[in-house]
Structures are given as structure tokens and as C-alpha cells.
Amino acid sequence: MFTSTQDYANCQDEFVSCKTRASKGECTTRPAWMKLNCKRSCNACPPVDGQWSRWSDWKSCSKTCDNGVRTRVRKCDNPAPAYGGKTCPGNASDQSICIMKRCHLDADDTDFESFRMGMWSRHSRVNGFDWQFKNGFTQTMNTGPMEDHTTGSGYYMYLESSMPRKAGQKADLISPWMSAKPEGQCLKFYYTMYGRTMGSLDVKLELKHNGKISAWLIFLKKGGQGKDWKKGIGNINVSNRLILSACH
């Protein structure tokens, strides 16, 4: 029997009982043949909208080198939708690009592993202020990355910006002169700039014509950019040389 002050906790059990004791889904207060209606209809249970459970851990990358995809999933069971409630909005799965070490490095590529510089050479304008190989976290608290971008245990090029560095000090990574390719080229790199003493990071494209050199800025970041590694991109479609500069 249902009443107007019924507790919803046992709604499902009473719903089943009601359906089996009545014709046409109507509740009765007496044996079904008397067909007296309750004060409340049998389907009075409140709807329960579904809610997502927590995301699972990311699965392993789909590739062991170059770029792949990793996946995570979640279930609509916290709680599951019931009594006509809405299902969970959004997707039950999520994908993210995972970047592994390169399967093959071209002549102008480098991952800085095994102290490889690739096409880059170091040039410092101040003694002691130069790009250096580093793995793991940096020497100064609250600065730099905790690990390299790709494997978490590899190397990256690092420049100390804390004391005793002074404003205006600069160090460069310089490429050789390169010929233009018909299909064009793209410079891609990952950088992190974390700390209160961050200066600037830029990439210039130098062109040589009739013995004269001119330069175009194709990338520039100033000040702190957070702990995470970020992607830098620059398009190249002419014969050139690249200079990646860090300035305190």
C-alpha cells in the first residue's frame, strides 16, 4: 500500500509488489479483484540522474617510439541512471597524444640523449653562462622542470637563470646554414620557463643575401610560463640559419 507520505527508500520493492497485485499497473489497498486505487500511482519513484565515476588511469601508449595515443575510461555508475533519470553527459572514454622517443632522428634532429647536440652548437656571450645538458630536476628550488619532456628520465638543454646571473646576459644555440626545401620545413621544440627570474626565449631566422645578413623573429616568450613543458613551432620556407637565444 502506498501513502502520500511514503519513504522513497523502498520504492523499487513496493513498485514490484504493486505491479503484481494490481491490474493495469494500478495500486490497490485490498485484494486485486476489488480494484480500489491507492492515493499514489505505482511509478511515483523520483528519477535518478546518472553521474560519472572517476577516470581510470591512463593506459600504456599505443607506440613505443614517435607519437602514439593513450586512453582512459570511466563508467556512468556513480550512481547509474534509474527510474527514467538522465544518462551521464559526455563521453565514456578519453584520448591523449603520448610523445615517445623518436624512432629515427634525421640529420637536423636531436633529442639531447647521450649528449647529442644534433645540428646545434653552443655560443655564449658571457663566460659561465651557457647551455648545458641536464637530467632530473634543476639545482635551484622553485625553478626549472622536474624531468625531461619525453621519457621522464632523459636529458634536456638547460640554462641557469638564478644568481649569480645578471640582467641582459645571453646564450645561444645556433644551427648551420640550411638550404630551403620545396615542401617547406617546420621547427618544433619543447620548452619550459619556470621561476621568478625568467627572462626571455626566442628563435630568430637569419637570411643571407648579397653578403648581408638579416633576421626575423619567429618565436618569443617572456617571463615565467609555468612548470609544464610546452610546444614551440616555427615555419621555415627559405634558406636560413636558426638561432635559439635565452636572455636573462
Short mmCIF file of C-alpha atoms in Angstrom, two decimals:
data_model
loop_
_atom_site.label_atom_id
_atom_site.label_comp_id
_atom_site.label_asym_id
_atom_site.label_seq_id
_atom_site.Cartn_x
_atom_site.Cartn_y
_atom_site.Cartn_z
CA MET A 1 0.00 0.00 0.00
CA PHE A 2 1.30 3.48 -0.87
CA THR A 3 0.56 6.64 1.10
CA SER A 4 1.22 10.29 0.34
CA THR A 5 3.98 10.39 2.97
CA GLN A 6 5.76 7.26 1.76
CA ASP A 7 9.53 7.00 2.23
CA TYR A 8 11.20 6.56 -1.21
CA ALA A 9 13.86 4.22 0.17
CA ASN A 10 11.81 1.09 -0.58
CA CYS A 11 10.14 2.43 -3.69
CA GLN A 12 11.50 -0.24 -6.00
CA ASP A 13 10.29 -3.16 -3.84
CA GLU A 14 6.83 -1.65 -3.45
CA PHE A 15 6.72 -0.91 -7.16
CA VAL A 16 7.22 -4.61 -7.94
CA SER A 17 4.67 -5.65 -5.35
CA CYS A 18 2.18 -3.16 -6.64
CA LYS A 19 2.51 -4.29 -10.24
CA THR A 20 1.92 -7.91 -9.33
CA ARG A 21 -1.12 -7.20 -7.15
CA ALA A 22 -3.00 -4.89 -9.48
CA SER A 23 -4.44 -4.87 -12.97
CA LYS A 24 -3.18 -2.26 -15.44
CA GLY A 25 -0.44 -1.18 -13.03
CA GLU A 26 -2.86 0.38 -10.55
CA CYS A 27 -2.26 0.06 -6.83
CA THR A 28 -4.89 -1.43 -4.55
CA THR A 29 -5.46 -1.34 -0.85
CA ARG A 30 -7.39 -4.60 -0.96
CA PRO A 31 -7.19 -7.79 -2.99
CA ALA A 32 -6.78 -7.01 -6.68
CA TRP A 33 -10.31 -8.01 -7.62
CA MET A 34 -11.72 -5.04 -5.67
CA LYS A 35 -9.61 -2.60 -7.78
CA LEU A 36 -9.55 0.25 -5.28
CA ASN A 37 -6.93 2.88 -6.19
CA CYS A 38 -4.14 3.98 -3.85
CA LYS A 39 -3.51 7.64 -3.18
CA ARG A 40 -0.26 7.38 -5.12
CA SER A 41 0.46 5.88 -8.53
CA CYS A 42 2.91 2.99 -8.80
CA ASN A 43 5.50 4.90 -10.84
CA ALA A 44 5.99 7.68 -8.28
CA CYS A 45 9.68 6.87 -7.63
CA PRO A 46 11.77 10.03 -8.25
CA PRO A 47 14.11 9.88 -11.29
CA VAL A 48 17.81 9.39 -10.54
CA ASP A 49 20.23 11.06 -12.98
CA GLY A 50 23.44 9.20 -13.70
CA GLN A 51 26.80 10.51 -12.51
CA TRP A 52 30.27 9.61 -13.78
CA SER A 53 32.72 7.62 -11.71
CA ARG A 54 36.36 8.74 -11.61
CA TRP A 55 38.54 8.37 -14.69
CA SER A 56 40.69 5.26 -14.82
CA ASP A 57 44.47 5.54 -15.04
CA TRP A 58 45.87 6.20 -18.50
CA LYS A 59 46.63 3.03 -20.44
CA SER A 60 50.05 2.48 -21.98
CA CYS A 61 50.95 4.42 -25.10
CA SER A 62 49.95 2.72 -28.34
CA LYS A 63 53.53 3.08 -29.65
CA THR A 64 56.98 2.61 -28.19
CA CYS A 65 58.56 5.37 -30.30
CA ASP A 66 57.33 8.53 -32.06
CA ASN A 67 53.82 9.79 -31.27
CA GLY A 68 51.03 7.46 -30.15
CA VAL A 69 47.71 7.56 -28.33
CA ARG A 70 46.80 6.62 -24.78
CA THR A 71 43.27 6.06 -23.48
CA ARG A 72 41.37 6.25 -20.21
CA VAL A 73 37.75 5.32 -19.45
CA ARG A 74 35.01 5.99 -16.91
CA LYS A 75 31.62 4.48 -16.08
CA CYS A 76 28.19 6.03 -15.60
CA ASP A 77 27.56 4.23 -12.32
CA ASN A 78 28.01 6.73 -9.50
CA PRO A 79 25.02 6.32 -9.42
CA ALA A 80 23.70 4.72 -12.59
CA PRO A 81 20.58 6.36 -14.06
CA ALA A 82 17.32 4.93 -12.70
CA TYR A 83 13.54 5.48 -12.81
CA GLY A 84 13.74 7.44 -16.05
CA GLY A 85 16.66 9.62 -14.95
CA LYS A 86 19.11 11.12 -17.43
CA THR A 87 22.23 9.30 -18.53
CA CYS A 88 25.63 10.88 -17.91
CA PRO A 89 26.58 13.70 -20.32
CA GLY A 90 29.80 13.47 -22.29
CA ASN A 91 31.97 10.55 -23.35
CA ALA A 92 32.90 7.37 -21.52
CA SER A 93 36.42 7.38 -22.99
CA ASP A 94 39.14 9.99 -23.46
CA GLN A 95 42.29 10.02 -25.58
CA SER A 96 45.54 11.92 -25.34
CA ILE A 97 48.62 12.06 -27.56
CA CYS A 98 51.66 10.43 -25.97
CA ILE A 99 55.07 11.51 -27.21
CA MET A 100 57.77 8.86 -27.04
CA LYS A 101 61.39 8.99 -28.09
CA ARG A 102 61.93 9.30 -31.83
CA CYS A 103 62.14 6.08 -33.84
CA HIS A 104 64.64 7.73 -36.17
CA LEU A 105 66.49 11.05 -35.96
CA ASP A 106 67.21 12.93 -39.18
CA ALA A 107 70.42 14.90 -39.60
CA ASP A 108 68.85 18.11 -38.30
CA ASP A 109 67.00 16.48 -35.36
CA THR A 110 68.18 15.90 -31.82
CA ASP A 111 66.80 14.55 -28.55
CA PHE A 112 69.89 15.52 -26.49
CA GLU A 113 70.37 11.91 -25.35
CA SER A 114 73.95 10.67 -24.97
CA PHE A 115 74.99 14.35 -25.08
CA ARG A 116 73.96 14.65 -28.73
CA MET A 117 73.64 18.23 -29.99
CA GLY A 118 72.43 17.33 -33.48
CA MET A 119 72.72 20.35 -35.76
CA TRP A 120 73.03 22.80 -32.84
CA SER A 121 76.20 24.38 -31.49
CA ARG A 122 76.51 26.43 -28.30
CA HIS A 123 77.60 30.05 -28.23
CA SER A 124 77.90 32.05 -25.02
CA ARG A 125 78.49 35.79 -24.79
CA VAL A 126 79.26 35.62 -21.06
CA ASN A 127 81.79 33.26 -19.51
CA GLY A 128 79.99 30.63 -17.41
CA PHE A 129 76.54 31.44 -18.78
CA ASP A 130 75.92 28.71 -21.33
CA TRP A 131 73.51 25.95 -22.29
CA GLN A 132 74.28 22.67 -20.51
CA PHE A 133 72.98 19.11 -20.51
CA LYS A 134 70.74 18.21 -17.60
CA ASN A 135 68.53 15.36 -16.46
CA GLY A 136 66.18 15.27 -13.49
CA PHE A 137 65.34 18.44 -11.56
CA THR A 138 67.39 21.64 -11.57
CA GLN A 139 69.68 22.84 -8.80
CA THR A 140 67.62 25.85 -7.68
CA MET A 141 64.37 25.46 -5.73
CA ASN A 142 61.14 26.53 -7.45
CA THR A 143 62.73 26.76 -10.89
CA GLY A 144 63.07 24.57 -13.95
CA PRO A 145 61.46 21.24 -14.84
CA MET A 146 61.47 18.10 -12.70
CA GLU A 147 62.33 15.86 -15.65
CA ASP A 148 62.79 15.86 -19.40
CA HIS A 149 59.79 16.19 -21.69
CA THR A 150 59.81 12.84 -23.48
CA THR A 151 60.80 9.89 -21.32
CA GLY A 152 60.96 11.43 -17.86
CA SER A 153 64.47 10.05 -17.38
CA GLY A 154 66.37 11.56 -20.31
CA TYR A 155 68.33 14.75 -20.94
CA TYR A 156 67.44 18.29 -21.94
CA MET A 157 69.35 21.53 -22.53
CA TYR A 158 69.25 23.84 -19.55
CA LEU A 159 70.29 27.39 -18.71
CA GLU A 160 70.53 28.61 -15.10
CA SER A 161 68.72 31.94 -14.64
CA SER A 162 69.15 32.36 -10.88
CA MET A 163 72.07 34.01 -9.06
CA PRO A 164 74.75 34.91 -9.99
CA ARG A 165 73.13 35.66 -13.34
CA LYS A 166 72.66 39.33 -14.30
CA ALA A 167 70.08 41.05 -16.48
CA GLY A 168 70.99 41.11 -20.16
CA GLN A 169 73.24 38.04 -20.16
CA LYS A 170 72.57 35.85 -23.18
CA ALA A 171 73.42 32.41 -24.56
CA ASP A 172 72.60 30.94 -27.99
CA LEU A 173 72.08 27.64 -29.74
CA ILE A 174 72.98 28.11 -33.42
CA SER A 175 72.23 25.89 -36.41
CA PRO A 176 74.35 25.68 -39.59
CA TRP A 177 73.17 27.42 -42.74
CA MET A 178 70.45 25.30 -44.36
CA SER A 179 69.02 25.23 -47.87
CA ALA A 180 65.30 25.72 -48.41
CA LYS A 181 63.21 22.66 -49.24
CA PRO A 182 60.38 22.82 -51.82
CA GLU A 183 57.84 21.45 -49.35
CA GLY A 184 58.98 23.82 -46.60
CA GLN A 185 60.14 22.92 -43.12
CA CYS A 186 58.85 23.22 -39.58
CA LEU A 187 60.90 23.76 -36.43
CA LYS A 188 59.33 22.00 -33.42
CA PHE A 189 60.74 22.02 -29.92
CA TYR A 190 59.57 21.79 -26.31
CA TYR A 191 60.46 24.33 -23.65
CA THR A 192 59.72 25.16 -20.04
CA MET A 193 60.24 28.53 -18.32
CA TYR A 194 59.53 28.29 -14.61
CA GLY A 195 60.73 30.65 -11.88
CA ARG A 196 60.63 34.27 -10.78
CA THR A 197 63.87 35.17 -12.57
CA MET A 198 62.83 34.08 -16.06
CA GLY A 199 63.99 36.35 -18.85
CA SER A 200 63.11 35.56 -22.48
CA LEU A 201 63.40 32.75 -25.00
CA ASP A 202 63.35 33.50 -28.73
CA VAL A 203 64.12 31.92 -32.10
CA LYS A 204 65.41 34.03 -34.97
CA LEU A 205 65.56 33.09 -38.63
CA GLU A 206 68.65 34.57 -40.28
CA LEU A 207 68.84 35.06 -44.04
CA LYS A 208 71.92 35.80 -46.12
CA HIS A 209 71.57 37.84 -49.32
CA ASN A 210 74.32 39.58 -51.29
CA GLY A 211 76.69 39.17 -48.38
CA LYS A 212 74.31 40.77 -45.91
CA ILE A 213 72.50 39.01 -43.06
CA SER A 214 69.00 39.94 -41.95
CA ALA A 215 66.94 38.32 -39.19
CA TRP A 216 63.26 37.63 -38.49
CA LEU A 217 61.81 36.69 -35.12
CA ILE A 218 59.67 33.53 -35.44
CA PHE A 219 59.18 32.72 -31.75
CA LEU A 220 59.25 34.72 -28.50
CA LYS A 221 58.25 34.09 -24.88
CA LYS A 222 58.96 36.32 -21.88
CA GLY A 223 58.74 35.69 -18.14
CA GLY A 224 57.51 32.62 -16.29
CA GLN A 225 55.37 30.21 -18.34
CA GLY A 226 54.64 27.59 -15.65
CA LYS A 227 56.16 24.22 -14.81
CA ASP A 228 54.83 22.20 -17.74
CA TRP A 229 56.67 21.57 -20.98
CA LYS A 230 55.10 23.45 -23.89
CA LYS A 231 55.47 23.08 -27.65
CA GLY A 232 57.13 25.78 -29.75
CA ILE A 233 56.61 25.86 -33.54
CA GLY A 234 58.10 27.95 -36.32
CA ASN A 235 57.58 27.61 -40.09
CA ILE A 236 60.63 27.81 -42.37
CA ASN A 237 60.45 28.11 -46.16
CA VAL A 238 63.69 29.85 -47.15
CA SER A 239 67.42 29.14 -46.94
CA ASN A 240 68.40 30.14 -43.45
CA ARG A 241 70.19 29.64 -40.20
CA LEU A 242 68.39 29.38 -36.84
CA ILE A 243 69.43 30.98 -33.56
CA LEU A 244 67.66 29.96 -30.36
CA SER A 245 68.52 32.50 -27.67
CA ALA A 246 67.92 32.68 -23.93
CA CYS A 247 68.33 36.07 -22.30
CA HIS A 248 68.25 36.76 -18.57
#
